[in-house]
Tab-separated table of C-alpha atoms and ligand atoms in Angstrom:
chain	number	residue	atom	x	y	z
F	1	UNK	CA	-9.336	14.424	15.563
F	2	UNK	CA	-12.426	12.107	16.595
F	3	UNK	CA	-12.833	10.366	13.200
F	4	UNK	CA	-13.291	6.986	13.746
F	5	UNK	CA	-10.973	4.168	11.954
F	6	UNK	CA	-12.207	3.392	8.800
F	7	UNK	CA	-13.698	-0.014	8.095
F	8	UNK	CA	-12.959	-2.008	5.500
F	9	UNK	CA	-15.872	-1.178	3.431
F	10	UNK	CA	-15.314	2.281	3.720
F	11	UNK	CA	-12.585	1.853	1.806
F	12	UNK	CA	-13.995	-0.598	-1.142
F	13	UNK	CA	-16.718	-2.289	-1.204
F	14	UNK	CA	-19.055	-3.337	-3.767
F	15	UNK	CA	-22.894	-2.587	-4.119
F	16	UNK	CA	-25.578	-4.832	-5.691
F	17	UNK	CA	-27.839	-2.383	-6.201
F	18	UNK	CA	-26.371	-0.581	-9.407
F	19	UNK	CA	-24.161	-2.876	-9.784
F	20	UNK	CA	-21.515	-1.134	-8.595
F	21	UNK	CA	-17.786	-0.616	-6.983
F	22	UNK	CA	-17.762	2.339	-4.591
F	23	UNK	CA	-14.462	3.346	-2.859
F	24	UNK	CA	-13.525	6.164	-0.662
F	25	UNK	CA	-11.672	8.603	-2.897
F	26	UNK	CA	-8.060	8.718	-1.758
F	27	UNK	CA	-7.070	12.152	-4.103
F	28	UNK	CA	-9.296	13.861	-2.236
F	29	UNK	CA	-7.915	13.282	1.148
F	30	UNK	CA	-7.262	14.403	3.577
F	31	UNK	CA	-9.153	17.467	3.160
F	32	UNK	CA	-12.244	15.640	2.178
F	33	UNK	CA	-14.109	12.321	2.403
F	34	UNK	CA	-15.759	11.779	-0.661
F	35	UNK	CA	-16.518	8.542	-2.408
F	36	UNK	CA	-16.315	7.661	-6.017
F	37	UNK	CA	-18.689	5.305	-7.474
F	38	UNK	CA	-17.923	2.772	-10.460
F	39	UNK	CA	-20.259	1.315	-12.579
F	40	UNK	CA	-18.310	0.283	-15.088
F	41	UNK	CA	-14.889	-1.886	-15.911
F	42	UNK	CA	-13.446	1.415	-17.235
F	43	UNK	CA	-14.506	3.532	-14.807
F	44	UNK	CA	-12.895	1.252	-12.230
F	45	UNK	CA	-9.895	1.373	-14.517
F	46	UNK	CA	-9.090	4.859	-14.669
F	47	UNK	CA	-10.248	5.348	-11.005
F	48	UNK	CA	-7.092	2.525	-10.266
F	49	UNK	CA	-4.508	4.628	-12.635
F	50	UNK	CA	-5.749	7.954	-11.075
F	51	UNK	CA	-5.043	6.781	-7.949
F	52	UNK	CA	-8.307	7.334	-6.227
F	53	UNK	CA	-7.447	3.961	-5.060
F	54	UNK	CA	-4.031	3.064	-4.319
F	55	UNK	CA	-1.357	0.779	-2.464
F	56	UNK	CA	-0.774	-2.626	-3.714
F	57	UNK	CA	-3.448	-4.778	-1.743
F	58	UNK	CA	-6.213	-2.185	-2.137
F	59	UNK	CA	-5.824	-2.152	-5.944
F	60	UNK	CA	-5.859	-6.012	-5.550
F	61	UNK	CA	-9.253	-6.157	-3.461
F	62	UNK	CA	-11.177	-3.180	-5.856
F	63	UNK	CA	-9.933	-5.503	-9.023
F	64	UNK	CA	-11.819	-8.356	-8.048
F	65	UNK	CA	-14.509	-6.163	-7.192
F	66	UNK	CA	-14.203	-4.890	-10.807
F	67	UNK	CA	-14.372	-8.574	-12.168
F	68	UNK	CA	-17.560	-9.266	-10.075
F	69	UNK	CA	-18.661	-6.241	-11.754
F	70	UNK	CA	-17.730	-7.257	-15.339
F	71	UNK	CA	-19.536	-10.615	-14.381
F	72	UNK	CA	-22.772	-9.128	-12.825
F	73	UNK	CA	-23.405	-6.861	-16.324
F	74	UNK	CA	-22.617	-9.760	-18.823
F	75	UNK	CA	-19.588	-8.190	-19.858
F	76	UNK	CA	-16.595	-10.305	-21.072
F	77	UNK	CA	-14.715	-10.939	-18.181
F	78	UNK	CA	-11.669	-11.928	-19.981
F	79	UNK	CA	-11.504	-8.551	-21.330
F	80	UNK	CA	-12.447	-7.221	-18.282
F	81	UNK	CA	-9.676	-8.590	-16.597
F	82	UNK	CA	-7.094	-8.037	-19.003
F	83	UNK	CA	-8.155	-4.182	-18.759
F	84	UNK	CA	-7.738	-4.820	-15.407
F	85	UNK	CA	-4.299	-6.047	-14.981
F	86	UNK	CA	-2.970	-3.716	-17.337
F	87	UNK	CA	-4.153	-0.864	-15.003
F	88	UNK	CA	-0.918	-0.586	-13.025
F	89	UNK	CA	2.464	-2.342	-14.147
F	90	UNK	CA	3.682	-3.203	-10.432
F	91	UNK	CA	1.883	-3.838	-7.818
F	92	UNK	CA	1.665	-7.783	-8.079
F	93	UNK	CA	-1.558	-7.984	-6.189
F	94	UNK	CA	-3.547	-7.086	-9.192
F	95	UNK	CA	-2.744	-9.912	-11.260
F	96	UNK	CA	-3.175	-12.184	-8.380
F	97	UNK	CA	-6.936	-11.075	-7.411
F	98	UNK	CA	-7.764	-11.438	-11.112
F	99	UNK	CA	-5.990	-15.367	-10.738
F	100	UNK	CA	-8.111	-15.908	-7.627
F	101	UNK	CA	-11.469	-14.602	-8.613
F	102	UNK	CA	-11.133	-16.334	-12.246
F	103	UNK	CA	-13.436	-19.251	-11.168
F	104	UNK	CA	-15.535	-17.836	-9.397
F	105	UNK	CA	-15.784	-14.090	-10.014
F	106	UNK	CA	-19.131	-13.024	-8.180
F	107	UNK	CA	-18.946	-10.329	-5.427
F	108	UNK	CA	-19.160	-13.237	-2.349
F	109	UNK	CA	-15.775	-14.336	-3.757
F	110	UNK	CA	-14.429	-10.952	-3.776
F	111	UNK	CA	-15.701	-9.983	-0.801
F	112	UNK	CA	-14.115	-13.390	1.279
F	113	UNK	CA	-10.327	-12.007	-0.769
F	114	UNK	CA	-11.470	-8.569	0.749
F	115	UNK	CA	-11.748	-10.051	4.261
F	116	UNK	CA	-8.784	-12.785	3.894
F	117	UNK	CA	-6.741	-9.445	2.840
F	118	UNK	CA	-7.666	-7.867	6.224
F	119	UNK	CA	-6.864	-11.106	8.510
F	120	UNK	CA	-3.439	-11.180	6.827
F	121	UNK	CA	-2.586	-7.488	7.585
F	122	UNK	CA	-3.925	-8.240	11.230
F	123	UNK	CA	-1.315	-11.276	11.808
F	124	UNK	CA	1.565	-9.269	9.848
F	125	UNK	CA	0.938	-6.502	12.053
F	126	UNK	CA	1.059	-8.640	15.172
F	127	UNK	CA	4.387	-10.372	14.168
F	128	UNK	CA	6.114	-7.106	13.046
F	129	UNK	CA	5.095	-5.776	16.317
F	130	UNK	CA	7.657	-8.128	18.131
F	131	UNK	CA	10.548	-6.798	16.560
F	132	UNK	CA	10.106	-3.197	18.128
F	133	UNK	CA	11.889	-3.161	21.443
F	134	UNK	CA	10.279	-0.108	24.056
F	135	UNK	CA	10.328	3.282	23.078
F	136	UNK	CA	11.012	2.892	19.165
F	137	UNK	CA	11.138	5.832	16.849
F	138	UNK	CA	9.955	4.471	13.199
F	139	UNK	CA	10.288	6.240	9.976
F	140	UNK	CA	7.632	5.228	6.850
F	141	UNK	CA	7.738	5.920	3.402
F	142	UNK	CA	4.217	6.441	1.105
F	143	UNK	CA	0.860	4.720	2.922
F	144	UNK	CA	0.966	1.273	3.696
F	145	UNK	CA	-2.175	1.897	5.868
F	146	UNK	CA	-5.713	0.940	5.697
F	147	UNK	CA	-6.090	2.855	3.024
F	148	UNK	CA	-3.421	1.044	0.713
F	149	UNK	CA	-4.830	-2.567	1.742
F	150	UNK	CA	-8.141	-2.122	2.181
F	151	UNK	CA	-8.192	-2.406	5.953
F	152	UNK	CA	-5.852	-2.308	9.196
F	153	UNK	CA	-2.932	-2.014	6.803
F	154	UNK	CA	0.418	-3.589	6.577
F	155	UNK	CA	3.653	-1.113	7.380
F	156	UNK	CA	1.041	0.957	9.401
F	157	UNK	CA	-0.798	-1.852	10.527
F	158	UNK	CA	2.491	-3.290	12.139
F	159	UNK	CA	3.008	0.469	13.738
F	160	UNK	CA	-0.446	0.037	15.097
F	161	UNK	CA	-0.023	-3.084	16.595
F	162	UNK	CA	3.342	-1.660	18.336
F	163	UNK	CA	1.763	0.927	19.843
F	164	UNK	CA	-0.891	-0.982	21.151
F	165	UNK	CA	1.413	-2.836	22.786
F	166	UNK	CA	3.370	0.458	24.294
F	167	UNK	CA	6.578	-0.140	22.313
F	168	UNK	CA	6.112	3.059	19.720
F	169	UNK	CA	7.270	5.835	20.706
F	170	UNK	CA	6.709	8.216	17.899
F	171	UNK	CA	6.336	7.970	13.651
F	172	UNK	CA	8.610	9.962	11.527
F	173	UNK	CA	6.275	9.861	8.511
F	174	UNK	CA	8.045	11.057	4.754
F	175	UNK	CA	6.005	13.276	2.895
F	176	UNK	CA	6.533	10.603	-0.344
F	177	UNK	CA	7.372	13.005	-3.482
F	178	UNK	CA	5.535	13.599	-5.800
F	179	UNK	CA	1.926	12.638	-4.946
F	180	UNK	CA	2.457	13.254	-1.166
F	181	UNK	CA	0.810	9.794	0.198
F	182	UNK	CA	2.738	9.854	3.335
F	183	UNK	CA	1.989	13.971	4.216
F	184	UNK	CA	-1.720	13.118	2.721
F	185	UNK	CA	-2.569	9.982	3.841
F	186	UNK	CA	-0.168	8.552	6.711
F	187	UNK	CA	-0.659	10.825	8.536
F	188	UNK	CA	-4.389	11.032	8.521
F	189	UNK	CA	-4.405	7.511	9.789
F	190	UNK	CA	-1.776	8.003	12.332
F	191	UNK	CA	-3.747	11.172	13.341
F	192	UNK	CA	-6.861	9.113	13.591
F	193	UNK	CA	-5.264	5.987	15.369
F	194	UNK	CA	-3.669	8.830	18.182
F	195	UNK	CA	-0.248	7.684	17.082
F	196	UNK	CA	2.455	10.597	17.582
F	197	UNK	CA	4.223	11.559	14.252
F	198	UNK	CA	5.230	14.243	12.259
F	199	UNK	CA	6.199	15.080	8.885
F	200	UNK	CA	9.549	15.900	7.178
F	201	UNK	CA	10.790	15.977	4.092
F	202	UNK	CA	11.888	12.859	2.776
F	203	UNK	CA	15.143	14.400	1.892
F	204	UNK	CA	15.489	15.087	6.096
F	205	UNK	CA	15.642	10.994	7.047
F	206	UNK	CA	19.239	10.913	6.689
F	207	UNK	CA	19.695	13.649	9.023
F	208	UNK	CA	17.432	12.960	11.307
F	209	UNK	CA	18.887	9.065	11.487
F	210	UNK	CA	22.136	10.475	11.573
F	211	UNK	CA	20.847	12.315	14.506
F	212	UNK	CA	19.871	9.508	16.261
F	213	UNK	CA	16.427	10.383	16.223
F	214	UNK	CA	14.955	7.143	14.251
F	215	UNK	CA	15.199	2.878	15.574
F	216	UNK	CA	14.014	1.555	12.443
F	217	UNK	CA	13.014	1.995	8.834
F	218	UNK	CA	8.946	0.165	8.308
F	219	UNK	CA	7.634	0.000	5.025
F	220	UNK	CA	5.312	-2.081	2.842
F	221	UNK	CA	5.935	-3.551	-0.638
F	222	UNK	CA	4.302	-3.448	-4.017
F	223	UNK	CA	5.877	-6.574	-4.956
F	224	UNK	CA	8.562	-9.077	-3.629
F	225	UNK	CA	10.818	-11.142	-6.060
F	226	UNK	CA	11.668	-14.863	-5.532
F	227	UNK	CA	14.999	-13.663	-4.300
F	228	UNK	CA	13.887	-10.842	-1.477
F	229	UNK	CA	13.920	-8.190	-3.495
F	230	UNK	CA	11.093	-5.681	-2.858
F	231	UNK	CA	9.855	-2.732	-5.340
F	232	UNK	CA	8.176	-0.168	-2.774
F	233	UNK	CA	7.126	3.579	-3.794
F	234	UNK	CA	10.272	5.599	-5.176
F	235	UNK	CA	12.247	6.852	-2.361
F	236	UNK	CA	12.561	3.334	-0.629
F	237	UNK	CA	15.524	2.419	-1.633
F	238	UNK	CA	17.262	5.501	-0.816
F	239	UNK	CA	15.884	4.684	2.973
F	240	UNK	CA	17.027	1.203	2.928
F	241	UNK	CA	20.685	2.667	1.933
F	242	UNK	CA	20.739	5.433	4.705
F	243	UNK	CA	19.373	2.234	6.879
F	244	UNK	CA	22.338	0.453	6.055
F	245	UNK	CA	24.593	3.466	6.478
F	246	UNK	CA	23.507	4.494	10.038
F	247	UNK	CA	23.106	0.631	11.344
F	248	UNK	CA	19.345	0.883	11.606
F	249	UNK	CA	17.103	-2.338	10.907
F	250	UNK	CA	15.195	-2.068	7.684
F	251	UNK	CA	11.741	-3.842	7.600
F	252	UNK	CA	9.262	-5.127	4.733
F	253	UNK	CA	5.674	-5.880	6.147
F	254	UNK	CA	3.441	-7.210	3.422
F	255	UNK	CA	0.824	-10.120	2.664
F	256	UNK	CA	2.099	-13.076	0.631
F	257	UNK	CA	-0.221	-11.911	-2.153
F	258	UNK	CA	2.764	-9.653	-2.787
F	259	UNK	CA	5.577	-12.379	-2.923
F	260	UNK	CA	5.913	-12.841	-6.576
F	261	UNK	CA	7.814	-16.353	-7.166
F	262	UNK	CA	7.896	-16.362	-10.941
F	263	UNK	CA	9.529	-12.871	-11.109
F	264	UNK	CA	13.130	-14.082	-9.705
F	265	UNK	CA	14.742	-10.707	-9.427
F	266	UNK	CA	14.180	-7.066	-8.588
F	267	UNK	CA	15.572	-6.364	-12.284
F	268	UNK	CA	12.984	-8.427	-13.740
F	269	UNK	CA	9.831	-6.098	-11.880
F	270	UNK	CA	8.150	-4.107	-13.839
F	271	UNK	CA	7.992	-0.139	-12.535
F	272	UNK	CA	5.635	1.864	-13.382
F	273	UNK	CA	6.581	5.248	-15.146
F	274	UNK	CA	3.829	8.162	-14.436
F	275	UNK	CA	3.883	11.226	-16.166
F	276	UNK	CA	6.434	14.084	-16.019
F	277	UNK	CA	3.350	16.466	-14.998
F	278	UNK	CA	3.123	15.390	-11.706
F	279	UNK	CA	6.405	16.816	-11.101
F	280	UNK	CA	6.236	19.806	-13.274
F	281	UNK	CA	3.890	21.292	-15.393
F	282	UNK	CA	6.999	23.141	-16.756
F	283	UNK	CA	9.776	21.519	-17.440
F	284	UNK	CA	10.349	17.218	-19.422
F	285	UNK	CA	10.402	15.567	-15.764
F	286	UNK	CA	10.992	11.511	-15.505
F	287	UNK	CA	8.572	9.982	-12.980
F	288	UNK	CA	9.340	6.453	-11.916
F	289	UNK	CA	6.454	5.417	-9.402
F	290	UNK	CA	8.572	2.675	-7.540
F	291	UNK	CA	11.997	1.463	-6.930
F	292	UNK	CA	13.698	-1.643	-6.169
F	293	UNK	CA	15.313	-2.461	-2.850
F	294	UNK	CA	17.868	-5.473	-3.228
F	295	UNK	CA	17.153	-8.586	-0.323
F	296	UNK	CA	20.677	-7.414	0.921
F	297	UNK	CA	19.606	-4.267	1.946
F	298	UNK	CA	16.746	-5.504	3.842
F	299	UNK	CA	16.673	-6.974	7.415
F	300	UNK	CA	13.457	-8.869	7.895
F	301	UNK	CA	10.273	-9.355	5.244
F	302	UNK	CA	6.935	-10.097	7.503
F	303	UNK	CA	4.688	-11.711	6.290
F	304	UNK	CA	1.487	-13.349	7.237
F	305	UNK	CA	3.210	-16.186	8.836
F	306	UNK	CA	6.235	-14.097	10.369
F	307	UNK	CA	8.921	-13.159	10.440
F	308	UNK	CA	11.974	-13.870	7.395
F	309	UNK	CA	15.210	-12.554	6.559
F	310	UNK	CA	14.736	-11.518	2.897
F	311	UNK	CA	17.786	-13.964	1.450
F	312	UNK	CA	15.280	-17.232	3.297
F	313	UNK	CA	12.205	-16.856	1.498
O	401	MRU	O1	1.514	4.594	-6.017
O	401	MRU	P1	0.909	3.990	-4.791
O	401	MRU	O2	0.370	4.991	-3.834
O	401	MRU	O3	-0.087	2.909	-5.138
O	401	MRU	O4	2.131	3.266	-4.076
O	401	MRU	C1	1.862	2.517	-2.918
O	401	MRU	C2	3.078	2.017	-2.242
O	401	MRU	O5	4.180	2.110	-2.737
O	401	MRU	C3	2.852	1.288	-0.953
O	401	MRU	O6	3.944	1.477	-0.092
O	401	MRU	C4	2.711	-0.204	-1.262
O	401	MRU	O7	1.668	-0.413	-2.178
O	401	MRU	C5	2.461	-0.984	-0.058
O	401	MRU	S1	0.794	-0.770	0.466
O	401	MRU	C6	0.439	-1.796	1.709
């Protein structure tokens, strides 16, 4: 209680002197705030498939950080970016930092994506906010905070920007099986912004909607097909069902640097599969790291420039 929000650069950022890319260390929290410094392309690589950094604009911003890296060592950048990309299979953002820094891949570039990144969670946030009416009771699935963009965040960041307006009432926040983003990491930035929430298991949302007890389902997106469909962290899809079940508006905040246009369906997005030991050291596990949510299932996509139903984009 006290911390302050984080900036931006507490997040990411990227250091001259070294050169390096030095990012707050998200497997650590919340218990600890310690930061992980990069020095090299592969460092930065494993740190991305680790998952000290995480959530599909973050992993966007620290890539072109890595290419400015690549760039500032003499390294190949081609390779470097390449390396890059194929760190994580979903999140669309990657491959589109690499496409924007290609030209001009020097840490002023990165750092103007870094800010741009920000600006666009900061209008998302604001138009997301108008669709809460007084009093509203979200549930979120996995962190689309600060943390996951880099800044302000986009799911959160819209949950922020309701409550600053006096229309939230309270945060039901999922723990997100298996790597616990939403018990881990939500929460900490809910706790910090002095947004009511609690916990529950993300097997008690149907229930609790059920119950009456939630308004609306807010998440963010790893990456949104030409045709509205949206691959989020596994366990999305099962809210956007219940969501459909119990009535309850379903919403998609994310930047357009997650819109994907040459990817025209959910069933053409790749999804990540993580190893079986994050479930269980003990038994063969299957760990699928995202799912898809068809356009049908979802009531409004906000973006940077407002508000759309998922079937208009
Ligand atoms: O595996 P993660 O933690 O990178 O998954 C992140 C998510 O699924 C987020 O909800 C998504 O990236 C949106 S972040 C603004």
């Amino acid at each position: 209680m006290g911390r302050r929000n984080l900036d931006p650069e507490d997040i990411v950022r990227y250091e001259e002197d070294g050169p390096k890319v030095v990012l707050l260390d998200q497997r650590r929290l919340p218990d600890e705030e310690v930061e992980l410094e990069c020095r090299t392309v592969d460092e930065l690589v494993v740190a991305i498939r680790e998952l000290a950094i995480r959530g599909a604009p973050a992993i966007g911003v620290a890539a072109a950080y890595g290419l400015a890296l690549a760039a500032a060592r003499g390294d190949d950048v081609d390779a470097a970016a390449a390396a890059l990309a194929a760190s994580r299979p979903t999140a669309v953002n990657l491959t589109w930092a690499l496409a924007e820094l290609q030209d001009d891949p020097t840490p002023a570039r990165a750092r103007r994506l870094h800010e741009e990144e920000v600006e666009r969670c900061r209008a998302m946030a604001a138009h997301a906010a108008a669709l809460f009416g007084p009093g509203t009771r979200a549930l979120t699935h996995c962190n689309a905070g600060g943390l996951a963009t880099g800044g302000y965040g986009s799911a959160v960041g819209a949950l922020r920007a309701a409550w600053e307006r006096g229309l939230l009432e309270h945060v039901w926040v999922d723990e997100t099986r298996p790597l616990l983003q939403g018990s881990r990491l939500t929460a900490w930035e809910l706790e910090t912004a002095g947004i009511p929430h609690a916990v529950i298991a993300d097997s008690a949302a149907a229930s609790l909607m059920a119950a009456g007890e939630v308004d609306c389902v807010v998440t963010g997106a790893d990456r949104i097909a030409a045709n509205g469909d949206t691959a989020n962290k596994i366990g999305t899809y099962s809210l956007a069902v219940l969501a459909a079940h119990h009535e309850l508006p379903f919403y998609v905040v994310a930047p357009t640097s997650t819109i994907d246009l040459e990817t025209p369906t959910g069933a053409d997005i790749p999804i990540e599969e993580r190893s079986g030991a994050e479930l269980t050291a003990r038994f063969p596990a299957r760990n699928p790291a995202f799912d898809v949510t068809p356009a049908a299932l979802i009531t409004a996509i906000v973006t940077e420039h407002g508000v759309r139903q998922a079937v208009a984009l």
